[in-house]
XYZ file of C-alpha atoms in Angstrom:
721
model
C 28.913 -3.870 -5.443
C 26.683 -5.733 -7.942
C 23.982 -7.620 -6.469
C 24.137 -11.361 -6.778
C 21.779 -13.181 -9.318
C 19.992 -16.529 -9.111
C 18.884 -17.748 -12.671
C 16.063 -20.435 -12.468
C 15.868 -22.271 -15.747
C 13.310 -24.682 -16.922
C 14.857 -27.283 -18.979
C 13.581 -29.016 -22.118
C 15.050 -31.131 -24.919
C 15.769 -28.323 -27.341
C 19.504 -29.423 -27.097
C 18.657 -32.970 -28.586
C 16.224 -31.556 -31.133
C 18.738 -29.156 -32.513
C 21.319 -31.898 -32.716
C 19.002 -34.177 -34.629
C 18.072 -31.323 -36.973
C 21.667 -31.043 -38.268
C 22.595 -34.817 -38.172
C 21.153 -37.702 -40.164
C 19.109 -39.845 -37.976
C 20.162 -42.968 -39.877
C 23.658 -42.505 -38.573
C 22.927 -41.683 -35.044
C 23.181 -44.653 -32.699
C 20.450 -43.784 -30.376
C 16.593 -43.550 -30.426
C 15.183 -40.141 -29.060
C 11.814 -41.822 -28.291
C 13.583 -43.978 -25.857
C 15.309 -41.004 -24.276
C 11.828 -39.401 -23.732
C 10.974 -42.319 -21.264
C 10.595 -41.730 -17.548
C 13.358 -42.901 -15.308
C 12.799 -45.777 -12.951
C 12.619 -43.888 -9.556
C 12.708 -47.020 -7.514
C 16.010 -48.205 -8.913
C 17.768 -44.745 -8.417
C 18.497 -43.620 -4.877
C 17.188 -40.044 -3.702
C 20.618 -38.895 -2.836
C 21.821 -39.665 -6.582
C 18.901 -37.429 -7.637
C 20.342 -34.505 -5.825
C 23.746 -34.673 -7.721
C 23.592 -34.445 -11.419
C 27.011 -36.178 -11.880
C 25.971 -39.047 -9.769
C 22.672 -39.434 -11.443
C 24.336 -39.247 -15.046
C 26.793 -42.165 -14.194
C 23.855 -44.227 -12.688
C 21.676 -43.789 -15.742
C 24.647 -44.474 -18.151
C 25.285 -47.800 -16.478
C 22.050 -49.036 -14.956
C 19.108 -47.487 -16.873
C 16.866 -49.348 -19.051
C 17.903 -47.295 -21.949
C 21.401 -46.748 -20.817
C 22.824 -47.456 -24.178
C 20.801 -44.877 -26.075
C 21.537 -42.434 -23.156
C 25.393 -42.964 -23.281
C 25.640 -42.715 -27.098
C 23.454 -39.617 -27.167
C 25.509 -38.045 -24.484
C 28.943 -38.566 -26.472
C 27.679 -37.562 -29.753
C 26.009 -34.328 -28.501
C 28.956 -33.364 -26.454
C 31.337 -33.794 -29.552
C 28.933 -31.840 -31.674
C 29.000 -28.994 -29.207
C 32.687 -28.600 -29.509
C 32.031 -26.997 -33.074
C 29.023 -24.934 -32.062
C 28.189 -21.677 -30.899
C 26.456 -22.109 -27.619
C 23.840 -19.453 -28.511
C 22.630 -21.909 -31.124
C 22.356 -25.214 -29.376
C 19.472 -24.874 -26.997
C 16.700 -22.588 -25.572
C 18.095 -22.449 -22.050
C 21.718 -21.331 -23.288
C 20.309 -18.907 -25.754
C 18.264 -17.264 -23.105
C 20.881 -17.224 -20.263
C 23.811 -16.115 -22.364
C 21.712 -13.079 -23.816
C 20.853 -11.783 -20.104
C 22.082 -8.200 -19.647
C 24.326 -8.179 -17.894
C 25.428 -11.785 -18.365
C 25.891 -14.211 -15.541
C 28.733 -13.465 -13.270
C 31.060 -16.673 -12.761
C 31.993 -15.573 -9.151
C 28.770 -14.408 -7.707
C 25.774 -15.869 -9.784
C 23.983 -19.120 -9.299
C 22.193 -20.999 -12.118
C 19.430 -23.758 -11.092
C 18.169 -25.992 -13.680
C 14.817 -27.598 -13.513
C 14.794 -30.657 -15.878
C 12.213 -33.583 -16.108
C 12.627 -36.914 -14.474
C 13.485 -38.515 -17.845
C 16.515 -39.853 -19.669
C 16.547 -36.837 -21.908
C 16.096 -34.556 -18.699
C 19.182 -35.995 -17.096
C 21.033 -35.873 -20.351
C 20.329 -32.109 -21.035
C 20.803 -31.157 -17.482
C 24.235 -32.825 -17.444
C 25.471 -31.404 -20.703
C 24.000 -27.827 -19.800
C 25.643 -27.946 -16.437
C 29.027 -29.006 -17.944
C 29.041 -26.049 -20.388
C 27.634 -23.577 -18.079
C 30.477 -23.903 -15.728
C 32.669 -21.893 -18.165
C 30.193 -18.996 -17.316
C 29.081 -19.621 -13.760
C 30.805 -21.440 -10.981
C 27.705 -22.475 -9.007
C 25.307 -24.538 -11.011
C 22.608 -26.594 -9.287
C 19.971 -29.162 -10.880
C 16.682 -29.895 -9.386
C 14.782 -32.951 -10.281
C 11.084 -33.113 -9.455
C 9.277 -36.193 -8.290
C 6.413 -37.150 -10.813
C 7.662 -34.734 -13.409
C 7.976 -37.592 -16.009
C 7.660 -38.462 -19.597
C 4.519 -36.964 -21.507
C 3.523 -40.655 -21.595
C 2.944 -40.479 -17.891
C 0.208 -38.022 -17.855
C -1.276 -39.246 -14.667
C 2.039 -38.920 -12.851
C 2.269 -35.237 -14.078
C -1.083 -34.422 -13.064
C -1.242 -36.111 -9.750
C 2.297 -35.428 -8.412
C 4.530 -33.669 -10.898
C 2.894 -30.223 -11.371
C 2.263 -29.714 -7.690
C 5.802 -30.970 -6.742
C 7.318 -28.751 -9.642
C 5.558 -25.713 -8.077
C 6.830 -26.579 -4.610
C 10.401 -26.968 -5.661
C 10.422 -23.745 -7.510
C 8.940 -21.807 -4.679
C 11.487 -23.478 -2.226
C 14.305 -22.443 -4.492
C 13.052 -18.810 -4.668
C 12.659 -18.725 -0.869
C 16.075 -20.248 -0.253
C 18.089 -17.499 -2.485
C 15.813 -14.317 -2.633
C 17.184 -12.890 0.450
C 20.724 -12.834 -0.921
C 20.143 -12.939 -4.707
C 18.133 -11.070 -7.356
C 15.903 -13.785 -8.775
C 15.467 -14.119 -12.459
C 13.279 -16.803 -14.041
C 14.016 -18.243 -17.465
C 11.063 -20.241 -19.136
C 12.193 -20.632 -22.731
C 12.954 -24.445 -22.167
C 10.887 -27.291 -20.744
C 7.441 -28.556 -21.130
C 5.189 -25.854 -22.811
C 2.588 -26.973 -20.223
C 5.006 -25.757 -17.431
C 5.316 -22.212 -18.836
C 2.244 -20.793 -17.412
C 2.805 -22.175 -14.013
C 6.448 -21.119 -13.817
C 5.251 -17.563 -15.009
C 2.562 -17.659 -12.347
C 5.028 -18.374 -9.631
C 7.212 -15.404 -10.910
C 4.294 -13.151 -10.951
C 3.092 -14.163 -7.488
C 6.550 -13.954 -6.194
C 7.105 -10.567 -7.987
C 10.209 -11.903 -9.908
C 11.426 -10.963 -13.362
C 10.481 -13.602 -16.072
C 12.443 -14.005 -19.444
C 11.547 -15.837 -22.563
C 12.948 -16.448 -26.194
C 10.400 -17.292 -28.502
C 11.024 -20.277 -30.804
C 13.868 -19.401 -33.158
C 14.010 -15.778 -32.406
C 17.130 -14.000 -30.817
C 15.167 -11.365 -29.078
C 15.006 -11.678 -25.362
C 11.693 -10.534 -23.830
C 11.031 -9.770 -20.226
C 7.497 -10.946 -19.792
C 5.370 -7.920 -18.351
C 4.273 -8.344 -14.676
C 0.390 -8.671 -14.264
C -1.799 -7.409 -11.355
C -2.552 -10.917 -10.204
C -2.683 -12.219 -6.678
C -4.160 -15.046 -4.646
C -8.036 -15.258 -4.616
C -8.887 -14.672 -0.996
C -12.418 -16.051 -1.527
C -11.131 -19.586 -2.464
C -8.841 -19.844 0.564
C -11.347 -18.042 3.086
C -13.630 -21.112 3.602
C -10.953 -23.675 3.674
C -8.155 -21.754 5.757
C -9.650 -22.942 9.049
C -9.426 -26.641 7.942
C -5.761 -26.109 6.618
C -4.718 -24.437 9.851
C -6.312 -27.296 11.598
C -4.586 -30.327 9.809
C -1.186 -28.802 9.273
C 1.558 -31.297 10.624
C -1.290 -33.062 12.385
C -1.439 -36.935 12.660
C -3.351 -38.466 9.724
C -5.546 -40.310 12.365
C -8.564 -38.489 13.243
C -8.037 -35.716 10.622
C -8.977 -37.652 7.456
C -12.518 -36.123 7.384
C -11.275 -32.540 7.351
C -8.814 -33.313 4.474
C -11.600 -35.032 2.494
C -13.623 -31.793 2.549
C -10.790 -29.815 0.810
C -11.246 -29.358 -2.848
C -8.850 -31.412 -5.166
C -6.775 -28.625 -6.313
C -5.792 -28.063 -2.562
C -5.747 -31.763 -1.642
C -3.084 -32.240 -4.298
C -0.735 -30.000 -2.275
C -0.908 -32.020 0.846
C 1.120 -34.993 1.515
C 1.444 -37.771 4.184
C 4.868 -37.965 5.629
C 5.478 -40.271 8.788
C 1.698 -40.390 9.516
C 1.405 -36.692 9.312
C -0.413 -34.270 7.028
C 2.195 -31.771 5.696
C 1.974 -28.901 3.082
C 3.969 -29.138 0.187
C 6.021 -25.741 -0.415
C 3.659 -24.552 -3.070
C 0.772 -24.665 -0.542
C 2.690 -23.363 2.298
C 3.530 -20.373 -0.126
C -0.169 -19.853 -1.013
C -1.283 -19.931 2.649
C 1.670 -17.456 3.516
C 0.279 -15.111 0.723
C -3.201 -15.537 2.111
C -2.144 -14.808 5.587
C -0.182 -11.778 4.526
C -3.179 -10.455 2.764
C -5.827 -11.088 5.469
C -3.764 -9.780 8.221
C -3.011 -6.349 6.482
C -5.091 -3.400 6.619
C -6.551 -2.108 3.274
C -4.218 0.698 3.422
C -1.165 -1.479 3.823
C -2.379 -3.444 0.576
C -3.045 -0.105 -1.363
C 0.336 1.420 -0.555
C 2.741 -1.436 -0.880
C 3.114 -1.008 -4.675
C 3.054 2.726 -5.057
C 4.842 3.830 -8.228
C 6.548 6.728 -6.316
C 8.401 4.158 -4.551
C 10.741 4.094 -7.515
C 11.810 7.646 -6.693
C 12.877 6.672 -3.042
C 15.888 4.818 -4.306
C 19.297 6.238 -3.261
C 22.892 5.169 -2.617
C 23.231 1.824 -0.979
C 25.364 3.217 1.826
C 22.189 4.967 3.145
C 19.270 3.428 4.785
C 16.701 2.202 2.576
C 13.700 4.730 2.424
C 11.247 2.474 0.860
C 11.753 -0.112 3.586
C 11.488 2.623 6.092
C 8.278 3.639 4.590
C 6.893 -0.010 4.576
C 7.667 -0.220 8.321
C 5.434 2.885 8.855
C 2.787 1.213 6.519
C 2.333 -1.588 8.939
C 1.557 0.347 11.847
C -0.044 3.519 10.044
C -3.639 2.371 10.497
C -3.366 1.892 14.383
C -2.743 5.609 14.777
C -6.440 6.168 14.439
C -7.495 3.865 17.331
C -9.338 6.254 19.760
C -10.561 8.920 17.353
C -12.292 11.671 19.557
C -14.315 12.939 16.657
C -15.365 9.958 14.680
C -18.447 11.582 13.427
C -16.323 13.620 10.936
C -15.975 13.024 7.128
C -13.321 10.229 7.126
C -9.737 11.471 8.059
C -8.226 8.030 8.301
C -8.479 4.943 6.018
C -10.303 6.313 3.109
C -8.626 9.932 3.381
C -5.163 8.440 3.554
C -5.793 5.945 0.582
C -7.139 8.802 -1.676
C -4.307 11.167 -0.690
C -1.669 8.457 -1.785
C -3.654 8.313 -5.166
C -3.824 11.982 -5.552
C -0.026 12.383 -4.786
C 0.591 9.882 -7.514
C -1.432 11.561 -9.969
C 0.415 14.826 -9.438
C 3.882 13.860 -8.974
C 4.264 10.905 -11.514
C 4.053 13.070 -14.546
C 6.296 15.694 -12.933
C 8.815 12.952 -12.172
C 8.549 11.774 -15.847
C 9.927 15.168 -16.978
C 11.946 15.998 -14.018
C 13.084 12.914 -12.002
C 14.951 15.275 -9.561
C 11.895 17.368 -8.889
C 12.024 15.894 -5.362
C 14.947 14.353 -3.732
C 14.244 10.811 -2.291
C 14.364 12.292 1.084
C 11.861 15.024 0.367
C 9.480 12.542 -1.088
C 9.797 10.205 1.837
C 8.830 13.346 4.127
C 5.894 14.034 2.022
C 4.627 10.381 1.812
C 4.971 10.016 5.675
C 3.021 13.186 6.138
C -0.007 11.467 4.742
C 0.036 9.111 7.592
C 0.808 11.658 10.436
C -1.010 14.888 9.406
C -4.400 14.286 10.933
C -3.855 11.844 13.710
C -4.151 14.702 16.305
C -7.798 13.741 16.279
C -6.742 11.028 18.609
C -5.740 13.371 21.237
C -8.153 15.252 23.742
C -5.683 17.659 25.274
C -2.378 19.140 25.171
C 0.248 17.939 27.817
C -1.059 19.165 31.208
C -4.077 20.975 29.694
C -7.764 20.659 30.398
C -9.943 18.238 28.208
C -10.466 19.917 24.816
C -13.787 20.666 23.418
C -14.613 18.874 20.176
C -14.339 22.138 18.043
C -10.824 22.519 19.614
C -9.734 19.173 18.742
C -10.607 19.930 15.258
C -9.190 23.588 15.177
C -5.891 22.259 16.655
C -5.593 18.975 15.190
C -2.562 19.576 13.137
C -0.941 21.007 16.291
C -2.073 18.247 18.601
C -0.656 15.728 15.940
C 2.765 17.723 16.020
C 2.772 17.664 19.820
C 1.846 13.960 19.910
C 4.683 12.935 17.676
C 7.304 14.502 19.783
C 5.938 13.251 23.103
C 8.416 10.877 24.683
C 5.821 8.047 25.245
C 5.176 8.215 21.339
C 8.722 8.306 20.465
C 9.482 5.484 22.869
C 6.804 3.384 21.199
C 7.959 4.367 17.687
C 11.523 3.475 18.332
C 10.494 0.047 19.113
C 8.003 -0.469 16.407
C 9.511 1.381 13.200
C 12.886 -0.548 13.053
C 14.429 2.550 11.560
C 18.040 3.155 12.209
C 17.632 5.372 15.455
C 19.270 4.626 18.707
C 16.882 6.556 20.952
C 13.915 8.889 21.018
C 15.915 11.908 20.245
C 17.793 10.493 17.240
C 14.315 9.407 15.844
C 12.796 12.812 16.424
C 15.720 14.895 14.989
C 16.796 12.689 12.151
C 13.254 11.840 10.913
C 9.976 12.647 12.593
C 10.535 16.326 13.268
C 10.632 16.969 9.301
C 7.484 14.871 8.983
C 5.694 16.352 11.773
C 6.550 20.106 10.626
C 4.809 19.507 7.259
C 1.944 18.062 9.097
C 1.811 20.999 11.339
C 1.718 23.686 8.701
C -0.890 21.810 6.453
C -3.635 24.004 7.536
C -4.011 27.249 5.834
C -4.123 29.546 8.752
C -0.639 28.424 9.896
C 2.099 30.992 8.862
C 4.529 30.051 6.187
C 6.801 32.901 5.194
C 9.069 34.846 7.843
C 7.033 37.991 7.242
C 3.728 36.342 8.285
C 2.682 36.816 11.915
C 3.027 34.039 14.549
C 0.029 31.807 15.106
C -0.857 31.742 18.765
C -3.726 30.399 20.961
C -4.323 29.980 24.698
C -5.751 26.956 26.521
C -6.391 27.970 30.103
C -3.467 30.075 31.199
C -0.828 28.574 28.787
C -0.083 30.319 25.615
C 0.873 28.119 22.483
C 2.811 29.905 19.738
C 4.108 28.798 16.353
C 6.468 30.636 14.180
C 6.371 30.767 10.341
C 7.622 27.580 8.683
C 10.316 29.424 6.797
C 11.868 30.478 9.949
C 12.229 26.851 11.608
C 15.660 24.962 11.434
C 14.619 21.500 10.383
C 17.211 18.564 9.740
C 16.819 15.158 7.982
C 19.305 12.642 8.659
C 21.552 15.370 10.164
C 21.239 17.613 7.118
C 19.537 20.883 7.196
C 16.470 21.109 4.987
C 16.484 24.508 2.868
C 13.498 26.439 4.135
C 12.446 27.134 0.458
C 12.134 23.409 0.045
C 10.245 22.756 3.321
C 7.734 25.333 2.023
C 7.451 23.478 -1.339
C 6.641 20.236 0.645
C 3.947 22.032 2.781
C 2.566 23.757 -0.184
C 2.313 20.483 -2.150
C 0.675 18.864 0.753
C -1.948 21.605 1.362
C -3.069 21.206 -2.257
C -2.873 17.370 -2.086
C -5.120 17.397 1.073
C -7.567 19.843 -0.323
C -8.142 17.678 -3.475
C -9.623 15.015 -1.443
C -13.143 16.456 -1.672
C -14.892 13.709 -3.577
C -17.455 11.034 -3.216
C -14.860 8.185 -2.755
C -14.036 9.551 0.739
C -17.484 8.842 2.197
C -17.613 5.050 1.288
C -20.513 3.210 -0.404
C -24.063 4.488 -0.863
C -25.188 2.080 1.908
C -22.412 3.128 4.261
C -23.369 6.830 3.661
C -26.980 6.432 4.529
C -26.329 4.357 7.559
C -23.746 7.045 8.806
C -26.413 9.772 8.140
C -28.782 7.761 10.279
C -26.388 7.346 13.029
C -25.631 11.091 12.876
C -29.239 11.997 13.177
C -29.682 9.514 16.134
C -26.592 10.886 17.905
C -27.896 14.587 17.444
C -31.127 13.740 19.177
C -29.601 11.984 22.216
C -26.863 14.580 22.490
C -29.381 17.345 22.361
C -31.337 15.912 25.182
C -28.122 15.459 27.143
C -27.108 19.116 26.569
C -30.485 20.342 27.785
C -30.570 18.531 30.895
C -26.929 19.783 31.754
C -28.114 23.311 31.003
C -31.083 22.782 33.520
C -28.551 21.514 36.064
C -26.368 24.600 35.560
C -29.473 26.975 35.721
C -30.681 25.450 39.074
C -29.011 27.243 41.687
C -26.721 29.511 39.700
C -27.045 33.082 38.583
C -26.178 32.294 35.062
C -29.268 32.564 32.423
C -29.779 30.770 29.206
C -28.786 33.930 27.408
C -25.101 33.773 28.871
C -24.656 30.060 27.999
C -26.005 30.789 24.442
C -23.938 33.621 23.751
C -20.793 31.692 24.915
C -21.944 28.814 22.675
C -22.576 31.145 19.697
C -19.083 32.900 20.050
C -17.444 29.326 19.836
C -19.465 28.161 16.907
C -19.260 31.366 14.872
C -15.426 31.367 15.334
C -15.036 27.708 14.468
C -12.315 27.054 12.069
C -11.826 30.782 11.675
C -9.931 32.485 14.364
C -8.844 31.556 17.872
C -11.479 32.214 20.556
C -10.458 32.218 24.090
C -12.963 29.992 25.593
C -11.446 29.921 29.185
C -11.743 33.777 29.637
C -15.397 33.627 28.694
C -16.125 30.544 31.163
C -14.331 32.290 33.991
C -16.121 35.479 33.367
C -19.692 34.022 33.362
C -18.953 31.592 36.213
C -17.359 34.276 38.327
C -14.431 31.736 38.700
C -16.486 29.089 40.441
C -14.485 25.916 39.592
C -17.480 23.648 40.332
C -19.744 25.734 37.923
C -16.799 25.881 35.324
C -16.932 22.002 35.276
C -20.612 21.861 34.471
C -20.385 24.559 31.783
C -17.606 22.525 30.020
C -19.916 19.556 30.093
C -22.697 21.500 28.714
C -20.152 22.972 25.997
C -18.797 19.318 25.287
C -22.245 18.053 24.622
C -23.592 21.028 22.718
C -20.710 21.324 20.619
C -21.078 17.466 19.837
C -24.425 18.448 18.447
C -22.784 21.422 16.515
C -20.113 19.404 14.968
C -22.575 16.544 13.983
C -24.822 18.903 12.045
C -21.651 20.612 10.362
C -20.835 17.118 9.074
C -24.073 17.167 7.052
C -22.675 19.712 4.822
C -19.228 18.272 4.542
C -20.624 14.713 3.712
C -22.816 16.292 1.132
C -20.133 18.208 -0.380
C -18.096 15.007 -0.797
C -21.069 13.209 -1.990
C -21.950 15.990 -4.723
C -18.321 15.717 -6.240
C -17.163 13.014 -8.635
C -13.385 12.038 -8.270
C -11.326 14.799 -10.010
C -9.876 14.327 -13.360
C -6.120 15.378 -13.643
C -4.588 16.745 -16.820
C -0.910 17.412 -17.138
C 1.264 19.559 -19.588
C 4.740 20.205 -19.678
C 5.757 23.440 -21.178
C 8.968 25.505 -21.095
C 10.011 23.982 -17.975
C 6.770 24.432 -16.291
C 4.391 21.698 -14.886
C 0.817 22.673 -15.558
C -1.926 20.590 -13.889
C -5.569 21.078 -14.502
C -7.921 19.506 -12.144
C -11.478 19.214 -13.221
C -14.386 18.437 -11.038
C -17.935 17.351 -11.961
C -21.171 16.467 -10.164
C -21.502 12.909 -9.057
C -24.257 11.110 -11.266
C -25.617 9.450 -8.234
C -25.868 12.559 -6.028
C -29.674 13.285 -6.768
C -30.675 9.677 -6.118
C -28.812 9.375 -2.851
C -29.636 12.934 -1.578
C -33.328 11.922 -2.110
C -32.843 8.833 0.067
C -31.186 11.137 2.672
C -34.357 13.476 2.619
C -36.646 10.335 3.231
C -34.586 9.499 6.098
C -34.774 12.857 7.649
C -38.617 12.671 7.406
C -38.406 9.356 9.425
C -35.953 10.155 11.889
C -36.117 13.908 12.462
C -39.505 14.231 14.278
C -41.178 17.153 16.057
C -38.742 16.875 19.186
C -35.858 18.270 17.069
C -37.945 20.286 14.317
C -35.398 23.194 14.584
C -32.443 20.706 13.789
C -34.514 19.120 11.019
C -35.121 22.542 9.469
C -31.506 23.334 9.758
C -30.359 20.108 8.001
C -32.982 20.833 5.409
C -31.493 24.241 4.861
C -28.109 22.770 4.342
C -29.512 20.270 1.616
C -31.288 23.003 -0.082
C -28.230 25.085 -0.263
C -26.430 22.019 -2.205
C -29.453 21.965 -4.677
C -28.342 25.513 -5.806
C -27.226 26.080 -9.311
C -23.819 27.515 -8.545
C -22.986 25.065 -5.819
C -20.416 23.086 -8.069
C -18.546 26.279 -8.736
C -18.760 27.416 -5.164
C -16.982 23.905 -4.134
C -14.471 24.487 -6.810
C -13.664 28.000 -5.771
C -13.187 26.690 -1.977
C -10.790 24.032 -3.099
C -8.840 26.797 -5.097
C -8.666 28.905 -2.012
C -6.098 26.444 -0.557
C -3.858 26.685 -3.546
C -4.107 30.616 -3.701
C -2.484 30.550 -0.285
C 0.642 28.733 -1.555
C 0.407 29.591 -5.259
C 3.707 31.594 -5.432
C 5.619 28.918 -3.566
C 4.500 26.514 -6.091
C 4.936 28.596 -9.022
C 8.489 29.500 -8.033
C 9.162 25.681 -8.239
C 7.555 25.487 -11.792
C 4.256 23.886 -10.652
C 1.029 25.527 -11.703
C -2.565 24.359 -11.002
C -5.857 25.244 -12.407
C -9.258 24.164 -10.967
C -12.291 24.069 -13.081
C -15.862 22.690 -12.877
C -17.163 20.558 -15.812
C -20.676 22.199 -15.865
C -21.480 20.502 -19.197
C -20.615 17.302 -18.068
C -22.408 17.474 -14.774
C -25.683 18.618 -16.676
C -25.799 15.698 -18.880
């Protein structure tokens, strides 16, 4: 069924002007200058202003220039009988050229004329003639929107009231109608304001220039409310809204003129005009949203989530997820790591668009709406295992284990009953219970996140991935062997592998300077890491002394255990529990102390590891993507170059190291300096690019089979300039 439309039309006097162009003014029994006068609002009741027929009758009989008005009405009405309606006025020319044209049964036209004799005249004639095309025609008059002779009234009340009336009209109809704003008619001074409302409200705006017959859809612009203007005045606005005028005058007087004009006194209360209410609402919507919400709400990829109206709206579902996505990271258990939340997610959405938009341009069916939805949702969920510190019923995990198994923790977290119950309440998706949400939506999303790490098995011939925590064995079969559904329909295993492969590449490409934040943020973070390393090192040494006191374990046993964990970090599973049991002789109290030591020592290890990760991201500028489509193949070249600011910032880091890394941690200082020296090596750029390419190599065949080819290169020439 076609969506209803509401056409908001600003009304001018082109109808009268066109009539006068074709007729001898000497034979016309009315004076146009008289018609341009404002109406006497005191002699016309408010109720008459709401009904064009009543207002027309009142002006014909009682207005100061009623004779000019009545004659003009009769003459123009008779003239229209012989004319093509496309020719008679800017409003009709624009409205009747809309594609598709207005529907008589469904659509609504709302006319916005001036509060003048000519405004009433044109609105009445347009309204009468439009009823042949649209059954529902409304006319909205604006207090203060008077003759050009009444400039003071226009600037004081007319403009703000006009904006308020237009916002109120859009608010009234936008839930059930598609809004179209037509600005060909009316005062030229109103065109930019009408257009601005359309842009801020994200509505289509149409215009026909002068005598042209070409209908133009004015382009949308990246314009929004300036938070900096509202920020200092919002507390005052919140304080005075609907307040008594008494005792609040001083607050109102502190507001700038442009805001004061949008506040009115009504029954001894300060009330916001609709335009101000709209702007305040926009402001609150912005300041109450996370940066990630703001970044993702206008993704171009949303266009490819559209599907049959009989199915749930996947764009709406995704925006429901966006609203709560940033909260998933509350309680991060390894916060010292390179950002895996806000900045990382934001980068991944941008990278996904850079890869997929040109592919969709040449093949809009490359992914189905459902597959794209799964991929976009995975960006939010794939790393949130960092928030957990144990598997259900297991011991507390060590920092290296949280990182090693964060993809699995994220998967397990998503299917926990407690998590599902919370998401059923908050997501507003069409799911009756936790099981319905998991089987219809989240299992597919969680599965792509589960297999995003390159050691997870993909093809059926790959061995299972297994590891053990305490006495429990955890085993995960290859992704291709899983039976996953979305909205009740089985996902083809080959398509599931494609989604996983795409996401692995997308995730690996976020090795870039943007991920570490600003220069100042980076230096402060490094300073914090150094301080934490020192304090954590002291803590681990004290725990080690406590273990050695009264036990038969020597330093060598603890150090070998620690070395085994560190050397296998992010490489292969290492059964920590067996080693702890062995060196403690199954003494539970001693085991507890050993795990406390490991927890503290591995915090030091993770923090030291992060120096190289941070430096890698600092070293690389944002990648450049080049896309070619040849013989049905999508070829994407990703070029990396050195960040121009790297040398300067790394020098600041070395200075910081000299200040903070004193003799008490000389070994740590030398280790970090060694890391920094390795970054200075000539081939470091190529080494980083090779590391990124390794993630692609693991899934290259799957992507190639889908017609997607990546090439990763380093721009040595550019980086050496």
